[in-house]
Tab-separated table of C-alpha atoms in Angstrom:
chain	number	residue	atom	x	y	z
A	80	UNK	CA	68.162	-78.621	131.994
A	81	UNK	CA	71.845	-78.446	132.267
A	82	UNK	CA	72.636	-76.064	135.226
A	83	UNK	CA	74.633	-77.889	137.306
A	84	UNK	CA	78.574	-78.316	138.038
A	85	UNK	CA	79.322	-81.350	136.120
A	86	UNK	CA	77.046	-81.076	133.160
A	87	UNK	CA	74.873	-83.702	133.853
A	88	UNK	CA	71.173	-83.629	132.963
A	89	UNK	CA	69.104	-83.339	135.957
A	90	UNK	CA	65.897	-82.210	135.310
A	91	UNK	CA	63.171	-83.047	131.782
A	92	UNK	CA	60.712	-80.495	130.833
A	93	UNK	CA	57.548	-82.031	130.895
A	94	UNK	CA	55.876	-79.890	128.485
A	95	UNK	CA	58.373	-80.728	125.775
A	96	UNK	CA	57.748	-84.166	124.195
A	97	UNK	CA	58.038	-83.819	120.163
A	98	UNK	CA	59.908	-81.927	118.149
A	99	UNK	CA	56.540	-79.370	117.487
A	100	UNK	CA	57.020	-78.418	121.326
A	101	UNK	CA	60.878	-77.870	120.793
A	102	UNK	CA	59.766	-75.538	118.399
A	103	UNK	CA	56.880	-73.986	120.814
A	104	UNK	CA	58.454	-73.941	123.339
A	105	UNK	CA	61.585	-72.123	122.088
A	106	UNK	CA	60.184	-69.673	119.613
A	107	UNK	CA	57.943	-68.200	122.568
A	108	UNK	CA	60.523	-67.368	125.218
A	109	UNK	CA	61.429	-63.864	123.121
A	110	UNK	CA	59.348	-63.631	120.005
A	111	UNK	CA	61.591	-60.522	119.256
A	112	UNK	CA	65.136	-61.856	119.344
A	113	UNK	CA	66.455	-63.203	115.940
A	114	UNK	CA	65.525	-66.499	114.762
A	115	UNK	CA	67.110	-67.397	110.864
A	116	UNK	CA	69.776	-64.857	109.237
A	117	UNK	CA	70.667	-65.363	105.861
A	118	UNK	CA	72.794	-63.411	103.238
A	119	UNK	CA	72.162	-62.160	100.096
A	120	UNK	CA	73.983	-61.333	96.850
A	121	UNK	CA	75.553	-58.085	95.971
A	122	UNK	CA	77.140	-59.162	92.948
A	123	UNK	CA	80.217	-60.091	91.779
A	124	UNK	CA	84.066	-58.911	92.242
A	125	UNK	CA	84.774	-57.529	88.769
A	126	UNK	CA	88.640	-58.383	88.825
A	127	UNK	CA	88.062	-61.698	90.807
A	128	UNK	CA	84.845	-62.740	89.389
A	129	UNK	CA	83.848	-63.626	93.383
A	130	UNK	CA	80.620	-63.268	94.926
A	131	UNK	CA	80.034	-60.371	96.977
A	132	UNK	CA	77.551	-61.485	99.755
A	133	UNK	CA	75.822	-58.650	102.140
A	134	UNK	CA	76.011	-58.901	105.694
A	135	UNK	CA	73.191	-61.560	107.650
A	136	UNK	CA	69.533	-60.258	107.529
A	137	UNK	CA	67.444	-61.359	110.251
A	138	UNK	CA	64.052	-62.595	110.890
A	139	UNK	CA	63.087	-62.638	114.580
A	140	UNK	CA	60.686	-65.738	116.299
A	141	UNK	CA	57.450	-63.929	115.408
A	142	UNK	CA	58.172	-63.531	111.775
A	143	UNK	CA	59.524	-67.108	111.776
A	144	UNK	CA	55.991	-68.660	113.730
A	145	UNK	CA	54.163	-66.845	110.912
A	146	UNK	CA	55.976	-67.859	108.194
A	147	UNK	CA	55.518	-71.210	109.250
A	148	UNK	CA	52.242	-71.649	109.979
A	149	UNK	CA	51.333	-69.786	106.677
A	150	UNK	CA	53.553	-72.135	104.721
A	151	UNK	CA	51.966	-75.333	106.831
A	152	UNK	CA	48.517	-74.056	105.597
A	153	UNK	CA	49.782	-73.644	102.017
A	154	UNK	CA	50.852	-77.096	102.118
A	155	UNK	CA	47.436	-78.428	103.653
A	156	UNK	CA	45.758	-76.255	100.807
A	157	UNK	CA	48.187	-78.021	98.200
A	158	UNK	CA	47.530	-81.598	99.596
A	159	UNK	CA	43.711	-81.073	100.093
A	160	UNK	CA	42.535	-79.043	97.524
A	161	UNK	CA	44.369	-79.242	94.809
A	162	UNK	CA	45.748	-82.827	94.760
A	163	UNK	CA	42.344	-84.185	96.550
A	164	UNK	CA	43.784	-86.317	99.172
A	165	UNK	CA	42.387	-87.891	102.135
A	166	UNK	CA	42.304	-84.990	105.566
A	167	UNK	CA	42.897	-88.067	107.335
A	168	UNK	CA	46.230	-89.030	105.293
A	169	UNK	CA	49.489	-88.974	107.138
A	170	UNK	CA	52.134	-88.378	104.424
A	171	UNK	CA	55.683	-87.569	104.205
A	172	UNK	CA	56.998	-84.315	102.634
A	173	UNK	CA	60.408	-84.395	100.542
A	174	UNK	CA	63.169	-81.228	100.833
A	175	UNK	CA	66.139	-81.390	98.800
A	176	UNK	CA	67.651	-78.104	99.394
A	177	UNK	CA	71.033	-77.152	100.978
A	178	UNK	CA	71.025	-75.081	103.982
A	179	UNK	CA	68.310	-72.547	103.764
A	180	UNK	CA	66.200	-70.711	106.162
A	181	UNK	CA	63.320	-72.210	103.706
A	182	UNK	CA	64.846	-75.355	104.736
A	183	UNK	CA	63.973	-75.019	108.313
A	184	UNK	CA	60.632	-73.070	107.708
A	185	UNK	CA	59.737	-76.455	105.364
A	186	UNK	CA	60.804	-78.544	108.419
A	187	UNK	CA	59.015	-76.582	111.405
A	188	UNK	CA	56.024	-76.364	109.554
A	189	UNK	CA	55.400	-80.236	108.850
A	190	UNK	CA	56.290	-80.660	112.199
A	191	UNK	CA	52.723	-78.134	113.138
A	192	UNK	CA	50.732	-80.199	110.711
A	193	UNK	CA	51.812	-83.818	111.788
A	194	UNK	CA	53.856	-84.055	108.477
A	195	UNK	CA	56.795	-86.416	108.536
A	196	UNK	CA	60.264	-85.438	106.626
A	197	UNK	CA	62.316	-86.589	104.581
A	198	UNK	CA	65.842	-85.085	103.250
A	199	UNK	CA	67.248	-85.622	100.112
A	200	UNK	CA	70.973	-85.118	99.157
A	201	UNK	CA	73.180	-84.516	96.448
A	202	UNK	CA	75.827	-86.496	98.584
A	203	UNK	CA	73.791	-89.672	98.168
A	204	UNK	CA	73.735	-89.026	94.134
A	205	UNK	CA	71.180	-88.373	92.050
A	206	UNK	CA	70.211	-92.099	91.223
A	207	UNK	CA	69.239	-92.434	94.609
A	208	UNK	CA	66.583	-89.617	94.202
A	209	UNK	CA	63.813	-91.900	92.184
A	210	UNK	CA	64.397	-94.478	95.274
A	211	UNK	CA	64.025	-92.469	97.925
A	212	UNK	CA	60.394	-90.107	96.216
A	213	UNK	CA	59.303	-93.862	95.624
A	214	UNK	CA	60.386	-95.536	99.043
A	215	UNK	CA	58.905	-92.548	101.105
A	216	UNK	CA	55.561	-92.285	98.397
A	217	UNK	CA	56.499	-88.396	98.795
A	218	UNK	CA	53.727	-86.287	96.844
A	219	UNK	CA	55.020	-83.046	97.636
A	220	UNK	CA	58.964	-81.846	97.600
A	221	UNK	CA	60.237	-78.669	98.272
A	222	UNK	CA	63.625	-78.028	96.255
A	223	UNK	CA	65.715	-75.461	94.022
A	224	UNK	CA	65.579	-74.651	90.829
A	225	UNK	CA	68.274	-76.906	89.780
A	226	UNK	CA	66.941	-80.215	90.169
A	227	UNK	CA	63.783	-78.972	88.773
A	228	UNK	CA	64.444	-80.370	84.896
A	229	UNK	CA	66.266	-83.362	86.335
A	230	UNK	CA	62.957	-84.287	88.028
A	231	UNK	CA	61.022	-83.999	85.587
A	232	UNK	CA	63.002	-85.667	83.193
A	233	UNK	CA	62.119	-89.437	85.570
A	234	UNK	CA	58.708	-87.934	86.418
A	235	UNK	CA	57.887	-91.273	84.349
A	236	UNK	CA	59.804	-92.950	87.535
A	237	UNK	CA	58.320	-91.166	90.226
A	238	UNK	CA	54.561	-91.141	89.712
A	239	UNK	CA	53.565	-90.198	93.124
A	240	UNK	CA	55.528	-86.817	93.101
A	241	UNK	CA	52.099	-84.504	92.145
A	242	UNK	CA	53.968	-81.419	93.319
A	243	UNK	CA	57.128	-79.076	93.509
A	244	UNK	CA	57.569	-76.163	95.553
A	245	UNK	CA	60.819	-74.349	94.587
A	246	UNK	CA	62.865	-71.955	96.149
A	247	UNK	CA	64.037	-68.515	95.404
A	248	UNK	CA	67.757	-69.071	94.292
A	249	UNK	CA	70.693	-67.351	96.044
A	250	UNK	CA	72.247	-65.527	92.938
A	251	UNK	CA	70.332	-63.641	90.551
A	252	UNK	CA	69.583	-65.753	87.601
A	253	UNK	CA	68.049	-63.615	84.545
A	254	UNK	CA	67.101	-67.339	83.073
A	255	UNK	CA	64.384	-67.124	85.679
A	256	UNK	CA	62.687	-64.499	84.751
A	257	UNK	CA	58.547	-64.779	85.051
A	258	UNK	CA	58.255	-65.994	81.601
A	259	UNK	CA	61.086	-69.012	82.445
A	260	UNK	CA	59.268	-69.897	85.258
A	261	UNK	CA	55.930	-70.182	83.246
A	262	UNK	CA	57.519	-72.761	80.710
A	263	UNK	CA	58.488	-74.021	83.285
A	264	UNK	CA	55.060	-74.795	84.830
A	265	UNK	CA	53.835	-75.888	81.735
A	266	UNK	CA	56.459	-78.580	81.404
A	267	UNK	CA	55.573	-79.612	85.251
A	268	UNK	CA	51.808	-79.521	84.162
A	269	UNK	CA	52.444	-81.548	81.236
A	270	UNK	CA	53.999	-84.427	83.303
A	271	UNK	CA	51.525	-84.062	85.756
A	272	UNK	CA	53.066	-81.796	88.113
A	273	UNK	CA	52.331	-79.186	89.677
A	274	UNK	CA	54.649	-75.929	90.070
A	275	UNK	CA	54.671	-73.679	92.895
A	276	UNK	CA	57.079	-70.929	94.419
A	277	UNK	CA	57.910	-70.873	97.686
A	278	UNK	CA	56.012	-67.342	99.011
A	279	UNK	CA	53.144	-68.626	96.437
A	280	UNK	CA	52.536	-71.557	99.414
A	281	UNK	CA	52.989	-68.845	102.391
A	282	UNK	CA	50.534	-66.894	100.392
A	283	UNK	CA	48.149	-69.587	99.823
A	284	UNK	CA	48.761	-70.763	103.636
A	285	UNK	CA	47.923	-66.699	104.712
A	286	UNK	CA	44.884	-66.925	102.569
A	287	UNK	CA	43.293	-70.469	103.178
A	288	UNK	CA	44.515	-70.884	106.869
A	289	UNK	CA	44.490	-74.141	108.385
A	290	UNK	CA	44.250	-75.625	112.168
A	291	UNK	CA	47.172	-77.042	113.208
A	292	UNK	CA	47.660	-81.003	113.645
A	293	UNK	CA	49.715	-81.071	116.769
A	294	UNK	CA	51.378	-84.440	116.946
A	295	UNK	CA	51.443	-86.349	119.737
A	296	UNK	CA	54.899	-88.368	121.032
A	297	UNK	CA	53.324	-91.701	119.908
């Protein structure tokens, strides 16, 4: 705590040892104060051609904690059930996203199930995608639509990458309409991947609900 004159730190919290307590910890001090705003799309400026975003929505703590856990379930579910691994694996799971509030739900949520991270960037270049899926043996990554195709087009490159979990995207896009998305399944399929949306895991998570695996600071 940092409550005294000359901003030094003079007192640790005990119960806070991993980054699953930060989370705990500050999510329960007002489950009903905003956690993660985000804006949406209006449209677009018809003389400027601009994007017309609305004003922040909020979601407060208690949405947030629920979200989470739903969408740590839905990833247990994924790795367990439908790609048949080990309960007793400790793997990493891949996000290659910008900013998002998915982003952080993604994070928070491995961090409930004893899942380690790992971000991928378009900074570092694409090239350095196949390295990093392969270095990392990531078998789950949670990313937009966009780098969707370019994934699968090195699938032959990254054979441990069994699943993608994609995001909503920020602007409408009429190319991803319910029939785009289902050729688009069928192409992951093909190359031995499988396809999922990003409520589709909170879903499955809210359906097939899984105990936490708290992690412990060692």
């Amino acid at each position: 705590y940092n409550n005294n004159n000359n901003g030094e730190l003079i007192q640790n919290n005990d119960n806070i040892k991993t980054f699953n307590d930060i989370f705990e910890h500050g999510s329960q001090l007002d489950l009903k104060k905003n956690a993660l705003g985000s804006r949406k799309v209006l449209g677009k400026d018809p003389k400027t051609g601009k994007v017309i975003w609305s004003d922040f929505i909020y979601e407060d703590w208690e949405t947030v904690r629920r979200r989470r856990l739903n969408f740590g379930s839905g990833l247990q579910y994924i790795y367990h059930k439908i790609l048949g691994k080990s309960s007793d694996d400790k793997w990493h799971l891949g996000i290659y996203s910008p900013n998002r509030t998915e982003w952080l739900i993604s994070d928070w949520a491995a961090s409930g199930f004893s899942i380690a991270t790992v971000a991928l960037y378009d900074t570092l270049g694409f090239e350095t995608t196949e390295y990093i899926l392969n270095h990392a043996e990531i078998p789950i990554l949670v990313t937009t639509y966009d780098k969707v195709p370019k994934l699968l087009k090195i699938s032959d490159k990254i054979p441990l990458l069994k699943a993608i979990i994609v995001i909503p995207p920020l602007i409408p896009n009429p190319d991803l309409a319910p029939s785009a998305f289902n050729i688009l399944k069928e192409w992951c399929l093909d190359k031995n991947i499988n396809l999922f949306e990003f409520a589709e895991v909170e879903q499955l998570g809210k359906l097939n609900p899984s105990p936490k695996r708290i992690p412990k600071p060692e």
